[in-house]
Amino acid sequence: MIIRRNLIRGIGASLIGLSTYNILKPASAAKSYKIEEENICNSDDFVVNHEPINDVTETQLAAVDDVVHMLNVGPNGSRFRYDPMLSEIDVGGKILWKATTKGHNVEFMVAPNDIKYKSKMHKSAGYTFTTPGIYTYKCTPHVSAGMIGVVVVGNDLSNITEAMDNVAYYGQAKDLIQEILERFYVR
Ligand SMILES: [Cu+2]
């Protein structure tokens, strides 16, 4: 059973009229946020593999613009999280997803120009963002548990309507993506 999180402001009921919201531009690029979570995801039905991975060097970590850890247990005790869940980078910036533990990958859901990307399971992965816009991504096996992340590239929010809702979102993923985008970019 999944315990659904309470949205601070419930946007899930209706996305109609989103285009009339005032969109907040990101304050600056090359920074990242952590989303504070109050509730803990009860996902005992998922297999947790605690085997540690060390497949990137300190030099590789230092060469990227943001490092996102792929975690079995997130900062607030939730199962299966990226940390941080939101990254803001410049066009041309690179993110490295670090396979801190086995069992995870990165797969884009919404991206500008419908760009596709899917990394290998159990491996760290890097991606250079050359097209501005909002990207949402998931861990392929853990999307329903809310293992999702958002990247905003080049302060470009032009595809926020698509990024707020997508057929690939379900379970905790949908709530978390909408909460992240709404909290930081919509008012
Ligand atoms: Cu995962």
Tab-separated table of C-alpha atoms and ligand atoms in Angstrom:
chain	number	residue	atom	x	y	z
A	1	MET	CA	0.000	0.000	0.000
A	2	ILE	CA	1.215	3.448	-0.889
A	3	ILE	CA	0.523	6.303	1.495
A	4	ARG	CA	-0.221	9.265	-0.684
A	5	ARG	CA	1.282	12.550	0.279
A	6	ASN	CA	-0.787	15.589	1.026
A	7	LEU	CA	-0.253	18.353	-1.453
A	8	ILE	CA	0.358	21.734	0.082
A	9	ARG	CA	-1.992	23.168	-2.493
A	10	GLY	CA	-4.038	20.597	-4.317
A	11	ILE	CA	-3.553	21.065	-8.001
A	12	GLY	CA	-4.368	17.494	-8.950
A	13	ALA	CA	-8.084	18.176	-9.161
A	14	SER	CA	-7.851	20.268	-12.276
A	15	LEU	CA	-5.210	21.489	-14.614
A	16	ILE	CA	-7.664	23.577	-16.566
A	17	GLY	CA	-6.639	27.186	-16.493
A	18	LEU	CA	-2.995	26.489	-15.808
A	19	SER	CA	-1.942	28.783	-18.608
A	20	THR	CA	-3.528	31.662	-16.730
A	21	TYR	CA	-1.193	31.208	-13.760
A	22	ASN	CA	1.690	33.554	-13.321
A	23	ILE	CA	4.839	31.609	-13.971
A	24	LEU	CA	7.857	32.342	-11.794
A	25	LYS	CA	11.168	32.359	-13.550
A	26	PRO	CA	13.940	30.533	-11.681
A	27	ALA	CA	16.019	32.993	-9.688
A	28	SER	CA	19.310	31.710	-11.009
A	29	ALA	CA	20.765	28.692	-12.708
A	30	ALA	CA	23.193	26.024	-11.496
A	31	LYS	CA	21.513	25.467	-8.169
A	32	SER	CA	19.365	22.742	-6.783
A	33	TYR	CA	16.675	22.302	-4.177
A	34	LYS	CA	15.724	19.568	-1.803
A	35	ILE	CA	12.045	18.924	-1.341
A	36	GLU	CA	11.078	18.460	2.295
A	37	GLU	CA	8.744	15.544	2.779
A	38	GLU	CA	6.550	14.920	5.786
A	39	ASN	CA	5.106	11.506	5.098
A	40	ILE	CA	6.983	8.300	4.625
A	41	CYS	CA	6.250	6.107	1.652
A	42	ASN	CA	5.204	2.636	2.709
A	43	SER	CA	6.418	0.532	-0.176
A	44	ASP	CA	7.206	-2.821	1.373
A	45	ASP	CA	6.117	-4.435	-1.866
A	46	PHE	CA	9.259	-3.202	-3.573
A	47	VAL	CA	12.504	-5.105	-3.414
A	48	VAL	CA	15.275	-3.071	-1.826
A	49	ASN	CA	18.793	-3.859	-2.922
A	50	HIS	CA	21.328	-2.319	-0.567
A	51	GLU	CA	24.381	-3.387	-2.497
A	52	PRO	CA	26.524	-0.267	-2.769
A	53	ILE	CA	27.879	0.988	-6.086
A	54	ASN	CA	31.059	2.963	-6.525
A	55	ASP	CA	31.334	3.440	-10.260
A	56	VAL	CA	32.275	7.123	-10.449
A	57	THR	CA	35.419	8.912	-9.319
A	58	GLU	CA	35.706	12.108	-7.305
A	59	THR	CA	37.104	13.730	-10.439
A	60	GLN	CA	34.015	12.766	-12.432
A	61	LEU	CA	31.756	14.067	-9.684
A	62	ALA	CA	33.618	17.369	-9.588
A	63	ALA	CA	33.323	17.830	-13.365
A	64	VAL	CA	29.527	18.022	-13.528
A	65	ASP	CA	27.107	20.834	-12.714
A	66	ASP	CA	24.878	18.824	-10.395
A	67	VAL	CA	25.058	15.404	-8.762
A	68	VAL	CA	21.791	13.600	-8.056
A	69	HIS	CA	21.982	10.598	-5.755
A	70	MET	CA	19.799	7.579	-6.507
A	71	LEU	CA	18.743	6.347	-3.085
A	72	ASN	CA	16.839	3.438	-1.566
A	73	VAL	CA	15.999	5.665	1.394
A	74	GLY	CA	15.585	9.392	0.831
A	75	PRO	CA	16.547	12.244	3.163
A	76	ASN	CA	13.180	12.166	4.930
A	77	GLY	CA	12.843	8.429	5.185
A	78	SER	CA	10.862	7.901	1.994
A	79	ARG	CA	11.712	4.838	-0.025
A	80	PHE	CA	13.285	5.289	-3.441
A	81	ARG	CA	14.196	8.903	-4.036
A	82	TYR	CA	16.485	11.064	-6.117
A	83	ASP	CA	18.291	13.637	-4.003
A	84	PRO	CA	17.871	16.443	-4.884
A	85	MET	CA	14.581	16.078	-6.767
A	86	LEU	CA	14.865	19.429	-8.546
A	87	SER	CA	17.898	20.716	-10.419
A	88	GLU	CA	18.323	24.010	-12.248
A	89	ILE	CA	21.177	24.187	-14.718
A	90	ASP	CA	22.342	26.291	-17.627
A	91	VAL	CA	22.047	25.143	-21.233
A	92	GLY	CA	24.994	22.833	-21.828
A	93	GLY	CA	25.115	21.819	-18.182
A	94	LYS	CA	25.664	18.219	-17.160
A	95	ILE	CA	23.975	16.200	-14.444
A	96	LEU	CA	25.421	13.017	-13.023
A	97	TRP	CA	23.015	10.590	-11.383
A	98	LYS	CA	25.068	8.617	-8.912
A	99	ALA	CA	24.129	4.990	-8.350
A	100	THR	CA	24.592	5.135	-4.604
A	101	THR	CA	22.798	1.798	-4.359
A	102	LYS	CA	21.691	-0.781	-6.911
A	103	GLY	CA	18.243	-0.959	-8.404
A	104	HIS	CA	17.789	2.410	-10.087
A	105	ASN	CA	18.118	4.227	-13.386
A	106	VAL	CA	16.977	7.418	-15.145
A	107	GLU	CA	14.324	7.636	-17.867
A	108	PHE	CA	12.949	10.884	-19.231
A	109	MET	CA	9.191	11.346	-19.228
A	110	VAL	CA	8.452	14.900	-20.438
A	111	ALA	CA	11.245	16.705	-22.244
A	112	PRO	CA	11.479	19.508	-24.826
A	113	ASN	CA	11.280	18.254	-28.406
A	114	ASP	CA	10.229	14.900	-26.926
A	115	ILE	CA	13.877	14.040	-26.248
A	116	LYS	CA	14.310	10.449	-25.090
A	117	TYR	CA	16.883	9.184	-22.634
A	118	LYS	CA	17.070	5.995	-20.605
A	119	SER	CA	20.082	4.901	-18.612
A	120	LYS	CA	21.111	1.395	-17.641
A	121	MET	CA	19.911	-0.127	-14.386
A	122	HIS	CA	22.367	-0.229	-11.459
A	123	LYS	CA	24.766	2.241	-13.130
A	124	SER	CA	25.602	5.874	-12.599
A	125	ALA	CA	24.710	7.999	-15.609
A	126	GLY	CA	25.486	11.427	-16.995
A	127	TYR	CA	23.551	13.627	-19.401
A	128	THR	CA	24.405	16.981	-20.968
A	129	PHE	CA	21.368	19.206	-21.448
A	130	THR	CA	21.749	21.130	-24.710
A	131	THR	CA	18.053	21.962	-25.191
A	132	PRO	CA	16.387	24.410	-22.764
A	133	GLY	CA	13.122	23.529	-21.057
A	134	ILE	CA	11.649	21.408	-18.303
A	135	TYR	CA	12.570	17.731	-18.104
A	136	THR	CA	10.824	15.248	-15.833
A	137	TYR	CA	12.356	11.846	-15.283
A	138	LYS	CA	11.704	8.631	-13.413
A	139	CYS	CA	13.368	5.540	-12.153
A	140	THR	CA	11.763	2.945	-14.418
A	141	PRO	CA	10.859	0.387	-11.691
A	142	HIS	CA	10.044	2.909	-8.944
A	143	VAL	CA	7.938	5.608	-10.589
A	144	SER	CA	4.790	4.668	-8.672
A	145	ALA	CA	6.695	5.023	-5.383
A	146	GLY	CA	7.587	8.576	-6.382
A	147	MET	CA	11.152	8.114	-7.588
A	148	ILE	CA	11.040	11.101	-9.922
A	149	GLY	CA	13.028	14.225	-10.589
A	150	VAL	CA	12.755	17.534	-12.415
A	151	VAL	CA	15.424	19.450	-14.328
A	152	VAL	CA	14.909	23.037	-15.459
A	153	VAL	CA	17.411	23.978	-18.150
A	154	GLY	CA	18.209	27.552	-19.074
A	155	ASN	CA	15.382	29.088	-17.019
A	156	ASP	CA	13.016	27.951	-19.786
A	157	LEU	CA	9.514	27.131	-18.483
A	158	SER	CA	7.772	27.168	-21.869
A	159	ASN	CA	6.699	23.505	-21.622
A	160	ILE	CA	5.406	23.675	-18.038
A	161	THR	CA	1.847	22.754	-19.054
A	162	GLU	CA	3.051	19.462	-20.551
A	163	ALA	CA	5.433	18.904	-17.640
A	164	MET	CA	2.633	19.245	-15.095
A	165	ASP	CA	0.699	16.267	-16.416
A	166	ASN	CA	1.574	13.232	-18.485
A	167	VAL	CA	0.264	9.725	-18.987
A	168	ALA	CA	3.552	8.400	-17.599
A	169	TYR	CA	2.794	9.933	-14.177
A	170	TYR	CA	1.012	7.800	-11.623
A	171	GLY	CA	1.096	6.968	-7.946
A	172	GLN	CA	3.271	9.336	-5.939
A	173	ALA	CA	5.066	10.482	-9.080
A	174	LYS	CA	2.203	12.665	-10.228
A	175	ASP	CA	1.754	14.408	-6.873
A	176	LEU	CA	5.454	15.034	-6.420
A	177	ILE	CA	6.069	16.435	-9.907
A	178	GLN	CA	3.086	18.752	-9.653
A	179	GLU	CA	4.086	19.856	-6.162
A	180	ILE	CA	7.653	20.629	-7.225
A	181	LEU	CA	6.607	22.617	-10.288
A	182	GLU	CA	3.830	24.416	-8.503
A	183	ARG	CA	5.873	25.293	-5.449
A	184	PHE	CA	8.764	26.819	-7.330
A	185	TYR	CA	7.371	28.029	-10.651
A	186	VAL	CA	3.659	28.752	-10.403
A	187	ARG	CA	1.728	31.204	-8.278
B	1	CU	CU	14.644	3.346	-8.341
